[in-house]
């Protein structure tokens, strides 16, 4: 046995798993994200079991190995050890041709096998070992075995190199953590004093972190909720042992506010920068530099040699520490690597992650995956949390479109004709057996169609695995849609609804729609060390506790508004009905109210309507009646640039009325202080449509919570109204007017959901 191996078996304080060690130090070559149908986790487990069943009784499975390597305890489990043959196996499952496997992936697999080989040799005093990579095609059951002979000395030398590289990085990380925690322990509030109400919010947020609980905090617009929640959780990180914070938003403006708050705290200073690593997570399609090229080294120059250049880019990144979208892009291009995938790599080294709520709550979410991989303690902040109910419903819903299948069948390769035809027949059987209605709820996910769908998924996956060049976009899109539906079918229960819609011949749609996201979100809240959910509209708190699955010990707080009734004139138009049957009759009073208010106090106004159709009718009538008053309107499908231009039109000193849709892009999450907005007219109670789906939703929520109408209609509608009206008063100096146009606003149960500092005129 060589001297290099003689220290094996001693234990150290720093530990790392073989897989994590190799993923950090052993990847090389190109980034390659060509679509490769990979086995699911369940298929991988079954594949490993299949290989084990084929081995003789003398072969050991799941062999635990551990050793001190250059001051680092490296451990893991070898898939198989055959003492008689002096052979160690590393088993991997795959679909289709192995020729499609990326070179960097194969290199990683060999590095893992070599690491296990080094540990085995050290533990059992072996001089040499045969290493075998066993690739099992889960579709055919065929094994492909690649072998190498290696000496204990060479394997240990390589493992030591990996360990030293990892240890050097780990030492740097420990120094960073110490510096970060020291700085956060002395972190000062960046402004002279807290705004009214902001200190109360900050104290509640800190207590949530200190006690490891969830906080549901309703706090009025304008008090600085972003800084009022970020600052206390940063201060709590060293005291509570938090490894990361995740600041989760619903829209891009929320990310910007969080980044600005962190800049105020010193995270992006050139001199005396706060030692805090901040990463903005951006969607892949928005971060891609070459959207016209495939994501692999043969096509994209930023994928070519990605893993060879990654270590230098990573070192440079951690020396800078503030990685918003622009900074990350500049850094990535400087090193010639993909900005999006550099961000994915840096996520595990960031202290604060800022991104969309789907990065933690969605299936396979990045931040949740990091927690599971490294056991980190996470603090979660959710901005505009009133939107999480609807966003989560979308995350845990899926649909199948009959038209997509019919289009696909026309051009599908012959190998897929039979499974796709079988699926089409199941569609027809479902439609014949179901009632002839435009919409209906089914008692369960149709078993026959689901079985045919799963067979089609398997056939398409195998086909794509065997035909690397044959995976056209339509086929892949159908596969992703089918996989999502199959996943939702596996978890189908009382939290969801299976619905069938008919839109004409060959145009049916089958969907699994989530009704109660609590069942999916509750485990995510339990996994976090603490969570702070905040918004200006979280009343009544029971609605959000029930539908989000918050823990029983969740603390609810309502921060008093720093505003007074004199700042906001609130008028109720009890003489107007905006119900669907009364829409035409309501246009005259709405136009008159808008014109009269504008003439009394010229300035910028927002007029909100329940739909684009309603908006367009009111806009047309207003232009006819008041051609001298400047108007503009939100349009369907506006781009981000068009939305920015719309908001830029609210210029102090100018005047006009902007027409918008309640619950849309301009009804929340925008800041128009002072003279940029002096009033809002809300011509809708905001209730969802009284259709068959919402009737089914109401029934399910009544059955589960006893609050069917409130939870399905009243509360979501009034949240939209209060959010829209909340654009008017943004600070202590603002003055404005809100006109609520519908007789139902006068009802006690609806007025109870308005902010308590509002005093509507009698």
mmCIF file of C-alpha atoms in Angstrom, residues 426-627:
data_model
loop_
_atom_site.group_PDB
_atom_site.id
_atom_site.type_symbol
_atom_site.label_atom_id
_atom_site.label_comp_id
_atom_site.label_asym_id
_atom_site.label_seq_id
_atom_site.Cartn_x
_atom_site.Cartn_y
_atom_site.Cartn_z
ATOM 1 C CA UNK A 426 -59.104 6.916 -26.514
ATOM 2 C CA UNK A 427 -59.880 10.601 -27.006
ATOM 3 C CA UNK A 428 -62.836 9.692 -29.192
ATOM 4 C CA UNK A 429 -64.079 7.104 -26.702
ATOM 5 C CA UNK A 430 -63.901 9.672 -23.909
ATOM 6 C CA UNK A 431 -65.885 12.196 -25.926
ATOM 7 C CA UNK A 432 -68.542 9.627 -26.847
ATOM 8 C CA UNK A 433 -68.953 8.508 -23.242
ATOM 9 C CA UNK A 434 -68.960 12.010 -21.735
ATOM 10 C CA UNK A 435 -71.951 14.305 -21.703
ATOM 11 C CA UNK A 436 -72.487 16.648 -24.645
ATOM 12 C CA UNK A 437 -71.651 19.814 -22.761
ATOM 13 C CA UNK A 438 -69.148 22.585 -23.404
ATOM 14 C CA UNK A 439 -67.636 22.122 -19.941
ATOM 15 C CA UNK A 440 -67.907 19.368 -17.403
ATOM 16 C CA UNK A 441 -66.093 18.027 -14.405
ATOM 17 C CA UNK A 442 -65.148 14.353 -14.471
ATOM 18 C CA UNK A 443 -65.169 12.142 -11.395
ATOM 19 C CA UNK A 444 -61.619 10.956 -12.076
ATOM 20 C CA UNK A 445 -58.834 11.141 -14.621
ATOM 21 C CA UNK A 446 -59.990 8.854 -17.493
ATOM 22 C CA UNK A 447 -58.038 5.652 -17.016
ATOM 23 C CA UNK A 448 -58.168 4.490 -20.626
ATOM 24 C CA UNK A 449 -56.880 7.753 -22.021
ATOM 25 C CA UNK A 450 -54.218 8.024 -19.306
ATOM 26 C CA UNK A 451 -52.964 4.521 -20.067
ATOM 27 C CA UNK A 452 -52.723 5.299 -23.784
ATOM 28 C CA UNK A 453 -50.988 8.569 -22.969
ATOM 29 C CA UNK A 454 -48.367 6.811 -20.851
ATOM 30 C CA UNK A 455 -47.739 4.327 -23.662
ATOM 31 C CA UNK A 456 -47.347 7.197 -26.116
ATOM 32 C CA UNK A 457 -44.921 8.938 -23.744
ATOM 33 C CA UNK A 458 -42.798 5.796 -23.522
ATOM 34 C CA UNK A 459 -42.821 5.349 -27.311
ATOM 35 C CA UNK A 460 -41.895 8.982 -28.027
ATOM 36 C CA UNK A 461 -39.176 8.948 -25.372
ATOM 37 C CA UNK A 462 -37.648 5.785 -26.794
ATOM 38 C CA UNK A 463 -37.904 7.148 -30.314
ATOM 39 C CA UNK A 464 -36.135 10.383 -29.391
ATOM 40 C CA UNK A 465 -33.488 8.396 -27.575
ATOM 41 C CA UNK A 466 -32.772 6.354 -30.703
ATOM 42 C CA UNK A 467 -33.108 9.212 -33.223
ATOM 43 C CA UNK A 468 -31.067 12.197 -32.062
ATOM 44 C CA UNK A 469 -31.874 14.164 -35.215
ATOM 45 C CA UNK A 470 -35.536 13.190 -35.334
ATOM 46 C CA UNK A 471 -36.840 15.181 -32.399
ATOM 47 C CA UNK A 472 -38.716 18.043 -33.997
ATOM 48 C CA UNK A 473 -40.057 20.802 -31.763
ATOM 49 C CA UNK A 474 -43.714 19.742 -32.035
ATOM 50 C CA UNK A 475 -42.907 16.213 -30.888
ATOM 51 C CA UNK A 476 -40.911 17.468 -27.910
ATOM 52 C CA UNK A 477 -43.605 19.982 -26.941
ATOM 53 C CA UNK A 478 -46.248 17.258 -26.993
ATOM 54 C CA UNK A 479 -43.997 15.039 -24.883
ATOM 55 C CA UNK A 480 -43.486 17.746 -22.248
ATOM 56 C CA UNK A 481 -47.235 18.425 -22.149
ATOM 57 C CA UNK A 482 -47.975 14.709 -21.762
ATOM 58 C CA UNK A 483 -45.351 14.235 -19.060
ATOM 59 C CA UNK A 484 -46.744 17.168 -17.084
ATOM 60 C CA UNK A 485 -50.256 15.737 -17.330
ATOM 61 C CA UNK A 486 -49.051 12.290 -16.265
ATOM 62 C CA UNK A 487 -47.294 13.788 -13.226
ATOM 63 C CA UNK A 488 -50.437 15.590 -12.172
ATOM 64 C CA UNK A 489 -52.476 12.421 -12.675
ATOM 65 C CA UNK A 490 -50.178 10.582 -10.245
ATOM 66 C CA UNK A 491 -50.997 13.087 -7.500
ATOM 67 C CA UNK A 492 -54.660 13.624 -8.401
ATOM 68 C CA UNK A 493 -56.903 14.036 -5.365
ATOM 69 C CA UNK A 494 -59.457 16.272 -3.714
ATOM 70 C CA UNK A 495 -57.150 19.256 -4.177
ATOM 71 C CA UNK A 496 -57.714 19.145 -7.949
ATOM 72 C CA UNK A 497 -60.414 18.868 -10.587
ATOM 73 C CA UNK A 498 -60.418 16.967 -13.871
ATOM 74 C CA UNK A 499 -62.299 18.981 -16.483
ATOM 75 C CA UNK A 500 -63.279 18.324 -20.073
ATOM 76 C CA UNK A 501 -63.926 21.212 -22.462
ATOM 77 C CA UNK A 502 -65.358 20.989 -25.978
ATOM 78 C CA UNK A 503 -64.657 23.778 -28.442
ATOM 79 C CA UNK A 504 -65.879 22.062 -31.578
ATOM 80 C CA UNK A 505 -64.994 18.917 -33.476
ATOM 81 C CA UNK A 506 -61.444 17.766 -32.805
ATOM 82 C CA UNK A 507 -60.863 20.669 -30.419
ATOM 83 C CA UNK A 508 -61.419 19.189 -26.972
ATOM 84 C CA UNK A 509 -59.232 19.917 -23.981
ATOM 85 C CA UNK A 510 -58.704 17.732 -20.919
ATOM 86 C CA UNK A 511 -57.153 19.366 -17.878
ATOM 87 C CA UNK A 512 -56.256 18.635 -14.291
ATOM 88 C CA UNK A 513 -56.728 21.958 -12.538
ATOM 89 C CA UNK A 514 -55.509 22.511 -9.025
ATOM 90 C CA UNK A 515 -58.122 24.069 -6.732
ATOM 91 C CA UNK A 516 -56.353 23.926 -3.366
ATOM 92 C CA UNK A 517 -52.591 24.516 -3.696
ATOM 93 C CA UNK A 518 -52.150 24.008 0.060
ATOM 94 C CA UNK A 519 -51.490 20.289 -0.338
ATOM 95 C CA UNK A 520 -48.483 20.965 -2.567
ATOM 96 C CA UNK A 521 -47.184 24.098 -0.847
ATOM 97 C CA UNK A 522 -47.344 22.895 2.757
ATOM 98 C CA UNK A 523 -44.240 20.647 2.450
ATOM 99 C CA UNK A 524 -42.264 23.560 0.992
ATOM 100 C CA UNK A 525 -43.154 25.795 3.940
ATOM 101 C CA UNK A 526 -42.213 23.011 6.348
ATOM 102 C CA UNK A 527 -38.857 22.558 4.608
ATOM 103 C CA UNK A 528 -37.857 26.204 5.053
ATOM 104 C CA UNK A 529 -36.365 27.381 8.332
ATOM 105 C CA UNK A 530 -38.704 30.389 8.230
ATOM 106 C CA UNK A 531 -40.927 32.175 5.744
ATOM 107 C CA UNK A 532 -42.246 35.724 5.573
ATOM 108 C CA UNK A 533 -45.156 36.347 3.219
ATOM 109 C CA UNK A 534 -46.115 39.973 2.780
ATOM 110 C CA UNK A 535 -48.484 42.112 0.750
ATOM 111 C CA UNK A 536 -50.802 45.069 1.097
ATOM 112 C CA UNK A 537 -53.801 42.747 0.655
ATOM 113 C CA UNK A 538 -53.781 39.638 2.839
ATOM 114 C CA UNK A 539 -57.223 39.994 4.409
ATOM 115 C CA UNK A 540 -58.792 37.881 5.630
ATOM 116 C CA UNK A 541 -55.717 35.930 6.794
ATOM 117 C CA UNK A 542 -57.693 32.682 7.061
ATOM 118 C CA UNK A 543 -58.105 32.620 3.280
ATOM 119 C CA UNK A 544 -54.348 32.572 2.739
ATOM 120 C CA UNK A 545 -53.601 30.219 5.628
ATOM 121 C CA UNK A 546 -56.108 27.705 4.289
ATOM 122 C CA UNK A 547 -55.286 27.869 0.589
ATOM 123 C CA UNK A 548 -51.495 28.133 0.960
ATOM 124 C CA UNK A 549 -51.169 25.379 3.540
ATOM 125 C CA UNK A 550 -49.327 27.525 6.067
ATOM 126 C CA UNK A 551 -48.337 25.796 9.326
ATOM 127 C CA UNK A 552 -50.702 25.934 12.296
ATOM 128 C CA UNK A 553 -48.283 28.136 14.244
ATOM 129 C CA UNK A 554 -48.108 30.774 11.487
ATOM 130 C CA UNK A 555 -48.170 34.299 12.908
ATOM 131 C CA UNK A 556 -50.481 36.818 11.238
ATOM 132 C CA UNK A 557 -49.899 40.542 11.511
ATOM 133 C CA UNK A 558 -51.612 43.616 10.104
ATOM 134 C CA UNK A 559 -49.320 46.641 10.136
ATOM 135 C CA UNK A 560 -51.298 49.867 10.678
ATOM 136 C CA UNK A 561 -51.258 52.189 7.687
ATOM 137 C CA UNK A 562 -49.267 55.415 8.098
ATOM 138 C CA UNK A 563 -51.913 57.214 6.028
ATOM 139 C CA UNK A 564 -54.960 59.131 7.183
ATOM 140 C CA UNK A 565 -58.429 59.286 5.711
ATOM 141 C CA UNK A 566 -57.921 62.905 4.647
ATOM 142 C CA UNK A 567 -55.320 61.783 2.105
ATOM 143 C CA UNK A 568 -57.784 59.712 0.089
ATOM 144 C CA UNK A 569 -61.282 60.643 -0.962
ATOM 145 C CA UNK A 570 -63.254 57.407 -1.395
ATOM 146 C CA UNK A 571 -66.623 57.542 -3.117
ATOM 147 C CA UNK A 572 -69.065 54.692 -3.654
ATOM 148 C CA UNK A 573 -71.401 54.894 -6.653
ATOM 149 C CA UNK A 574 -74.360 52.940 -5.320
ATOM 150 C CA UNK A 575 -76.461 53.911 -8.353
ATOM 151 C CA UNK A 576 -74.383 51.861 -10.817
ATOM 152 C CA UNK A 577 -74.324 48.135 -11.511
ATOM 153 C CA UNK A 578 -71.406 46.597 -13.403
ATOM 154 C CA UNK A 579 -72.998 43.136 -13.532
ATOM 155 C CA UNK A 580 -72.767 41.515 -16.947
ATOM 156 C CA UNK A 581 -76.433 42.102 -17.712
ATOM 157 C CA UNK A 582 -76.046 45.821 -16.838
ATOM 158 C CA UNK A 583 -72.769 46.567 -18.645
ATOM 159 C CA UNK A 584 -74.291 48.553 -21.501
ATOM 160 C CA UNK A 585 -76.355 50.692 -19.119
ATOM 161 C CA UNK A 586 -73.293 51.339 -16.927
ATOM 162 C CA UNK A 587 -71.209 52.930 -19.693
ATOM 163 C CA UNK A 588 -72.963 56.316 -19.516
ATOM 164 C CA UNK A 589 -72.481 56.836 -15.752
ATOM 165 C CA UNK A 590 -68.878 55.613 -15.952
ATOM 166 C CA UNK A 591 -68.005 58.056 -18.729
ATOM 167 C CA UNK A 592 -69.714 60.895 -16.881
ATOM 168 C CA UNK A 593 -67.889 60.083 -13.622
ATOM 169 C CA UNK A 594 -64.506 59.958 -15.351
ATOM 170 C CA UNK A 595 -65.075 63.246 -17.167
ATOM 171 C CA UNK A 596 -66.437 65.062 -14.090
ATOM 172 C CA UNK A 597 -63.576 63.911 -11.872
ATOM 173 C CA UNK A 598 -60.974 64.832 -14.463
ATOM 174 C CA UNK A 599 -62.433 68.312 -14.894
ATOM 175 C CA UNK A 600 -62.598 68.883 -11.128
ATOM 176 C CA UNK A 601 -58.941 67.951 -10.719
ATOM 177 C CA UNK A 602 -56.965 67.520 -13.946
ATOM 178 C CA UNK A 603 -54.178 64.971 -13.633
ATOM 179 C CA UNK A 604 -53.335 61.353 -14.323
ATOM 180 C CA UNK A 605 -56.056 58.762 -13.657
ATOM 181 C CA UNK A 606 -56.389 55.014 -14.023
ATOM 182 C CA UNK A 607 -59.777 53.513 -14.905
ATOM 183 C CA UNK A 608 -60.075 49.783 -14.234
ATOM 184 C CA UNK A 609 -62.501 47.344 -15.873
ATOM 185 C CA UNK A 610 -63.175 43.639 -15.437
ATOM 186 C CA UNK A 611 -62.316 42.651 -19.027
ATOM 187 C CA UNK A 612 -60.841 43.976 -22.246
ATOM 188 C CA UNK A 613 -64.279 43.900 -23.858
ATOM 189 C CA UNK A 614 -65.690 46.108 -21.106
ATOM 190 C CA UNK A 615 -62.641 48.381 -21.295
ATOM 191 C CA UNK A 616 -62.917 48.793 -25.058
ATOM 192 C CA UNK A 617 -66.624 49.605 -24.887
ATOM 193 C CA UNK A 618 -66.040 52.265 -22.223
ATOM 194 C CA UNK A 619 -63.055 53.697 -24.082
ATOM 195 C CA UNK A 620 -65.035 54.018 -27.316
ATOM 196 C CA UNK A 621 -67.921 55.749 -25.515
ATOM 197 C CA UNK A 622 -65.523 58.084 -23.677
ATOM 198 C CA UNK A 623 -63.713 59.147 -26.848
ATOM 199 C CA UNK A 624 -67.039 60.026 -28.454
ATOM 200 C CA UNK A 625 -68.208 62.024 -25.452
ATOM 201 C CA UNK A 626 -64.925 63.706 -24.416
ATOM 202 C CA UNK A 627 -62.566 63.976 -27.398
#
